[in-house]
PDB file of C-alpha atoms in Angstrom:
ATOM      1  CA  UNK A   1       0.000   0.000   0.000  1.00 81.00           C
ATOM      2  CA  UNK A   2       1.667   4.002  -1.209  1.00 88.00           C
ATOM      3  CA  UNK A   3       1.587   5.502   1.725  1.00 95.00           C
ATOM      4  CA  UNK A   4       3.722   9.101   2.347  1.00 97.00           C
ATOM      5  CA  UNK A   5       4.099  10.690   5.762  1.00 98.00           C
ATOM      6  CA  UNK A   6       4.931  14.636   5.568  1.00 98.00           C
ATOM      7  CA  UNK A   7       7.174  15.808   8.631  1.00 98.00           C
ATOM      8  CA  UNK A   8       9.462  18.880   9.699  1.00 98.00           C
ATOM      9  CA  UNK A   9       6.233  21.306  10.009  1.00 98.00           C
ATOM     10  CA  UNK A  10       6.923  24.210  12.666  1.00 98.00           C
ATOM     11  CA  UNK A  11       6.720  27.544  14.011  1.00 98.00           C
ATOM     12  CA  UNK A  12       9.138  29.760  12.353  1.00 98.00           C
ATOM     13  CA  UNK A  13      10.248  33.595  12.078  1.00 98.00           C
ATOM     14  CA  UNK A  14       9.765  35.912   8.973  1.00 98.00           C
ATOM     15  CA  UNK A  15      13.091  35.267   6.644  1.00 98.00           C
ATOM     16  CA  UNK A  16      13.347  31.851   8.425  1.00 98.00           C
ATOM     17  CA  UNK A  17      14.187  28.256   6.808  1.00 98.00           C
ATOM     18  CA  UNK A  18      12.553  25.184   7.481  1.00 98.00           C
ATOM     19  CA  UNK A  19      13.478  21.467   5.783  1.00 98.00           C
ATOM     20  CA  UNK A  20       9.700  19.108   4.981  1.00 98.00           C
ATOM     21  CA  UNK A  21      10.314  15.291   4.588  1.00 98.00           C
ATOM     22  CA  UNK A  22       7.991  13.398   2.618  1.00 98.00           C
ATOM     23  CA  UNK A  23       9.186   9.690   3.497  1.00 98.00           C
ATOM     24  CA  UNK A  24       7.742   7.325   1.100  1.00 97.00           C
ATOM     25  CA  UNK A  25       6.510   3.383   1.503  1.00 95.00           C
ATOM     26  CA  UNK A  26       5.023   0.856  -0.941  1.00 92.00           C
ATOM     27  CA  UNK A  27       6.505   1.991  -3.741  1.00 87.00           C
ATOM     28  CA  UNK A  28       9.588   2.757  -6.007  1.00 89.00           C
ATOM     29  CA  UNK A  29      10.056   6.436  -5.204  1.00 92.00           C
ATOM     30  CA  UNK A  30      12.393   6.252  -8.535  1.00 92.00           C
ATOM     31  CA  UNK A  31       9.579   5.734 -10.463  1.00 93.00           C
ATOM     32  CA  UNK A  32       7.536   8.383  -9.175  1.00 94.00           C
ATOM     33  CA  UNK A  33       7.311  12.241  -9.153  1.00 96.00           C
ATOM     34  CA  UNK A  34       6.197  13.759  -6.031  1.00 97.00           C
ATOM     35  CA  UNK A  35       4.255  17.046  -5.453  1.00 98.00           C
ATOM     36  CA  UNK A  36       4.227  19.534  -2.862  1.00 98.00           C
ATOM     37  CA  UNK A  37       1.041  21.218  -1.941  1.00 98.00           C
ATOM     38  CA  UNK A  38      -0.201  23.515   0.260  1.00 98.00           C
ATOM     39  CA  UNK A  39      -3.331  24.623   1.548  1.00 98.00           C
ATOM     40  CA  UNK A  40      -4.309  27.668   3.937  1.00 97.00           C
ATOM     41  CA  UNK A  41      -7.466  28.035   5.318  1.00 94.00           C
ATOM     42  CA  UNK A  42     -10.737  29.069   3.199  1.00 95.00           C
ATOM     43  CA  UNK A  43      -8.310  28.480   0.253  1.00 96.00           C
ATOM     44  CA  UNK A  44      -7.791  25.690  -2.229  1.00 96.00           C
ATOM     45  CA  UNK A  45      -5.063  23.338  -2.330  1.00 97.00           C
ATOM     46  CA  UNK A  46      -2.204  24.669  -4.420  1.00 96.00           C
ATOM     47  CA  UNK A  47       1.623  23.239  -5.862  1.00 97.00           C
ATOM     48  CA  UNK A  48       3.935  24.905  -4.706  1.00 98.00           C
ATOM     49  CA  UNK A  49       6.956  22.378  -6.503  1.00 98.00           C
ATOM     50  CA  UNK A  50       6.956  18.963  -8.160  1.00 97.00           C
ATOM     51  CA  UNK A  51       9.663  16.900  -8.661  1.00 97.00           C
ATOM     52  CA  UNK A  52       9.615  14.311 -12.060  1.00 95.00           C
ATOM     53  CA  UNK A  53      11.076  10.379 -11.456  1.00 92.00           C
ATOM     54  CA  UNK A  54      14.537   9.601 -11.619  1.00 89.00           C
ATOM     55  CA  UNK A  55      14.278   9.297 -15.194  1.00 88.00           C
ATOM     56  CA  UNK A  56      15.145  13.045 -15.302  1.00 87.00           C
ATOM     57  CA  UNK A  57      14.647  14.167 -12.017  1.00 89.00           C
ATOM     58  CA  UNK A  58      12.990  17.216 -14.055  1.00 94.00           C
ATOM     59  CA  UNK A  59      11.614  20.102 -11.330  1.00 96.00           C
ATOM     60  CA  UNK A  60       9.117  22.822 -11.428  1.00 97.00           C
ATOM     61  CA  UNK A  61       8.569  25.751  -8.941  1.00 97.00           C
ATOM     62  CA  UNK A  62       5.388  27.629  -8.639  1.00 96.00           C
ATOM     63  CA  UNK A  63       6.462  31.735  -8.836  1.00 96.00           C
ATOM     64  CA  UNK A  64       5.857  31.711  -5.577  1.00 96.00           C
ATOM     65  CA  UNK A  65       8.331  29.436  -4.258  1.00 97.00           C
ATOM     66  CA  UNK A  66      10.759  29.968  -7.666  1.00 97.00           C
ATOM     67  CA  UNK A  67      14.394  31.329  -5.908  1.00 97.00           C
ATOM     68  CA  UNK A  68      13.418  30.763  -2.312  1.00 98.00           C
ATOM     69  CA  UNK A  69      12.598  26.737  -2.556  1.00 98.00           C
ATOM     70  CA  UNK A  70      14.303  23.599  -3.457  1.00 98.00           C
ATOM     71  CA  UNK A  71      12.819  20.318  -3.596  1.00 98.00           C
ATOM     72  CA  UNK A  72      14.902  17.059  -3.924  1.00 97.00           C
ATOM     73  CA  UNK A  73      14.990  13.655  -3.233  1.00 96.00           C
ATOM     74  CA  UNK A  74      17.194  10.536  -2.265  1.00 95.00           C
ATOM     75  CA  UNK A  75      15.748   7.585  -3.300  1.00 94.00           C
ATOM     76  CA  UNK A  76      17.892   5.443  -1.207  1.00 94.00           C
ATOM     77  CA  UNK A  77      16.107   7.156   1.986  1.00 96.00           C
ATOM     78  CA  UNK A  78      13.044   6.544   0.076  1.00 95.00           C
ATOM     79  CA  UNK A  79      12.556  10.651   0.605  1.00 97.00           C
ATOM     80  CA  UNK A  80      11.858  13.946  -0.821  1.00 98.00           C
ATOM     81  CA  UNK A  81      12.363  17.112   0.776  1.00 98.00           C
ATOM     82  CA  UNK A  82      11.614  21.159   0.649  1.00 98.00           C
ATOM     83  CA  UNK A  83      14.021  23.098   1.287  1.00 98.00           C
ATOM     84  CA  UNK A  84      12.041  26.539   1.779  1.00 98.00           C
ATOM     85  CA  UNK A  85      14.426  29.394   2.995  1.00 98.00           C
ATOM     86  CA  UNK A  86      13.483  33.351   3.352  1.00 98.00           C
ATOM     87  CA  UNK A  87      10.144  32.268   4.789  1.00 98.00           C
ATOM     88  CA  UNK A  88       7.201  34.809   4.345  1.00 98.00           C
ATOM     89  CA  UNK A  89       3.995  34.934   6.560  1.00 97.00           C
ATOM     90  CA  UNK A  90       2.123  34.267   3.414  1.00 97.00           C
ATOM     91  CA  UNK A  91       3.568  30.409   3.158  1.00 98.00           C
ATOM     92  CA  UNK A  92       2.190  29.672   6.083  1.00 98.00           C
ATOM     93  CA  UNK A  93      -0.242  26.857   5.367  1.00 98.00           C
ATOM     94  CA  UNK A  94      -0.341  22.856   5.805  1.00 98.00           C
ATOM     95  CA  UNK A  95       1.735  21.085   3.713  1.00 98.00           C
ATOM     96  CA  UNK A  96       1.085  18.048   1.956  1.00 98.00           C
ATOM     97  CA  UNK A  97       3.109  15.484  -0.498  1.00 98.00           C
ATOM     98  CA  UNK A  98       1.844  13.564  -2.882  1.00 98.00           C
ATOM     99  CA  UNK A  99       2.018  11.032  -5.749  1.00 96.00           C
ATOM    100  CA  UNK A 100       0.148  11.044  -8.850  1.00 94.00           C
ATOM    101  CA  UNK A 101      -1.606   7.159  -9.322  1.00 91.00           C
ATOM    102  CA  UNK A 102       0.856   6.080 -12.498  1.00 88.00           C
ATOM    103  CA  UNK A 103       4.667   6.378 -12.873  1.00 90.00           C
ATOM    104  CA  UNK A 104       5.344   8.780 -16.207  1.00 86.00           C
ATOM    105  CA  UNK A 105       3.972  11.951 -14.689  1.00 90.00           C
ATOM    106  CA  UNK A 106       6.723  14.659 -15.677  1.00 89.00           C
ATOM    107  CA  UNK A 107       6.854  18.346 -13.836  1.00 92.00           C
ATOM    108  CA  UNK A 108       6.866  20.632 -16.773  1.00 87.00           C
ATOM    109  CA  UNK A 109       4.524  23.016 -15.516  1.00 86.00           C
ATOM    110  CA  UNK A 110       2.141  23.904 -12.520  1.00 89.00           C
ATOM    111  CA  UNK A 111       0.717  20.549 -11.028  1.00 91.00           C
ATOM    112  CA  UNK A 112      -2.285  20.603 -10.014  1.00 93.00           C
ATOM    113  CA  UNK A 113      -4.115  18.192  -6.628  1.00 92.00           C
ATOM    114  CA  UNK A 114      -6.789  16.579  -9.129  1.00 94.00           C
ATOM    115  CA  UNK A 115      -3.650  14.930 -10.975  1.00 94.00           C
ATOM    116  CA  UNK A 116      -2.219  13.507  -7.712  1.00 96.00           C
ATOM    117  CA  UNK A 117      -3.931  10.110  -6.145  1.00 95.00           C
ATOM    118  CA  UNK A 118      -1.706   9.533  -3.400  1.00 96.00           C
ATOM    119  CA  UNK A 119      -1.643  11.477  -0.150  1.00 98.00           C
ATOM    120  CA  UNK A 120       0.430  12.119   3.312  1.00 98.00           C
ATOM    121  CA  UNK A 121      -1.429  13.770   5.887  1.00 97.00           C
ATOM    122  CA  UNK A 122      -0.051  17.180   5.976  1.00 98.00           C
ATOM    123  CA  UNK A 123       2.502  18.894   8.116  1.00 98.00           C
ATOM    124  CA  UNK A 124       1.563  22.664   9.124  1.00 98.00           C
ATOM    125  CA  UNK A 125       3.693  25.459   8.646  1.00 98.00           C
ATOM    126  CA  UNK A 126       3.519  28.721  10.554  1.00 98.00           C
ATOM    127  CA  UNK A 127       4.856  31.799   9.789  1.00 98.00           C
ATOM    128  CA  UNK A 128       5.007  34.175  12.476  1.00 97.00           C
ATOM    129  CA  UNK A 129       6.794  36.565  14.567  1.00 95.00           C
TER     130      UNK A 129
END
């Protein structure tokens, strides 16, 4: 069974950094690109960065996140991360991974949730001084 379990969530300062996990089970993670989501309240869910299998490892960054963000992974920790540095009250939100339901899904362009089958249960982010 895919399962994916979001952690590193926190309370954090303007201009801050925080590292998200998205640790991976019952499947190749090689074979699969991963998307990062978020979702604030009385808003829909939104990608914020996608990363393609390890066929090209091909990523995509919503404008938002473009020059402050970096997601990666190591499939030998079965793991993808988000980097997300200069942090701005507007990112804070809960934060979700996921994977779409085939392998072949490349990140060319903005991802959207309908695409993605596959869900962790969110780690919140907070923003705040």
């Amino acid at each position: 069974q895919l399962q994916l379990v979001e952690s590193g969530g926190g309370l954090v300062q303007p201009g801050g950094s925080l590292t998200l996990s998205c640790a991976v089970s019952g499947f190749s993670l090689d074979l699969y690109a991963i998307g990062w989501f978020r979702q604030a309240p009385g808003t829909p869910r939104e990608g914020v960065s996608c990363i393609s299998s390890s066929v090209d490892n091909r990523t995509y960054y919503t404008d938002s996140a473009k020059g402050r963000f970096t997601i990666s992974r190591d499939n030998a920790k079965n793991t993808v991360y988000l980097r997300m540095n200069s942090l701005k009250s507007e990112d804070t939100a809960v934060y979700y991974c996921a994977a779409p339901r085939m392998t072949g899904y490349v990140c060319y362009g903005q991802h959207h949730a309908y695409e993605f089958y596959y869900w962790g249960q969110g780690t919140q982010v907070t923003v705040s001084s």
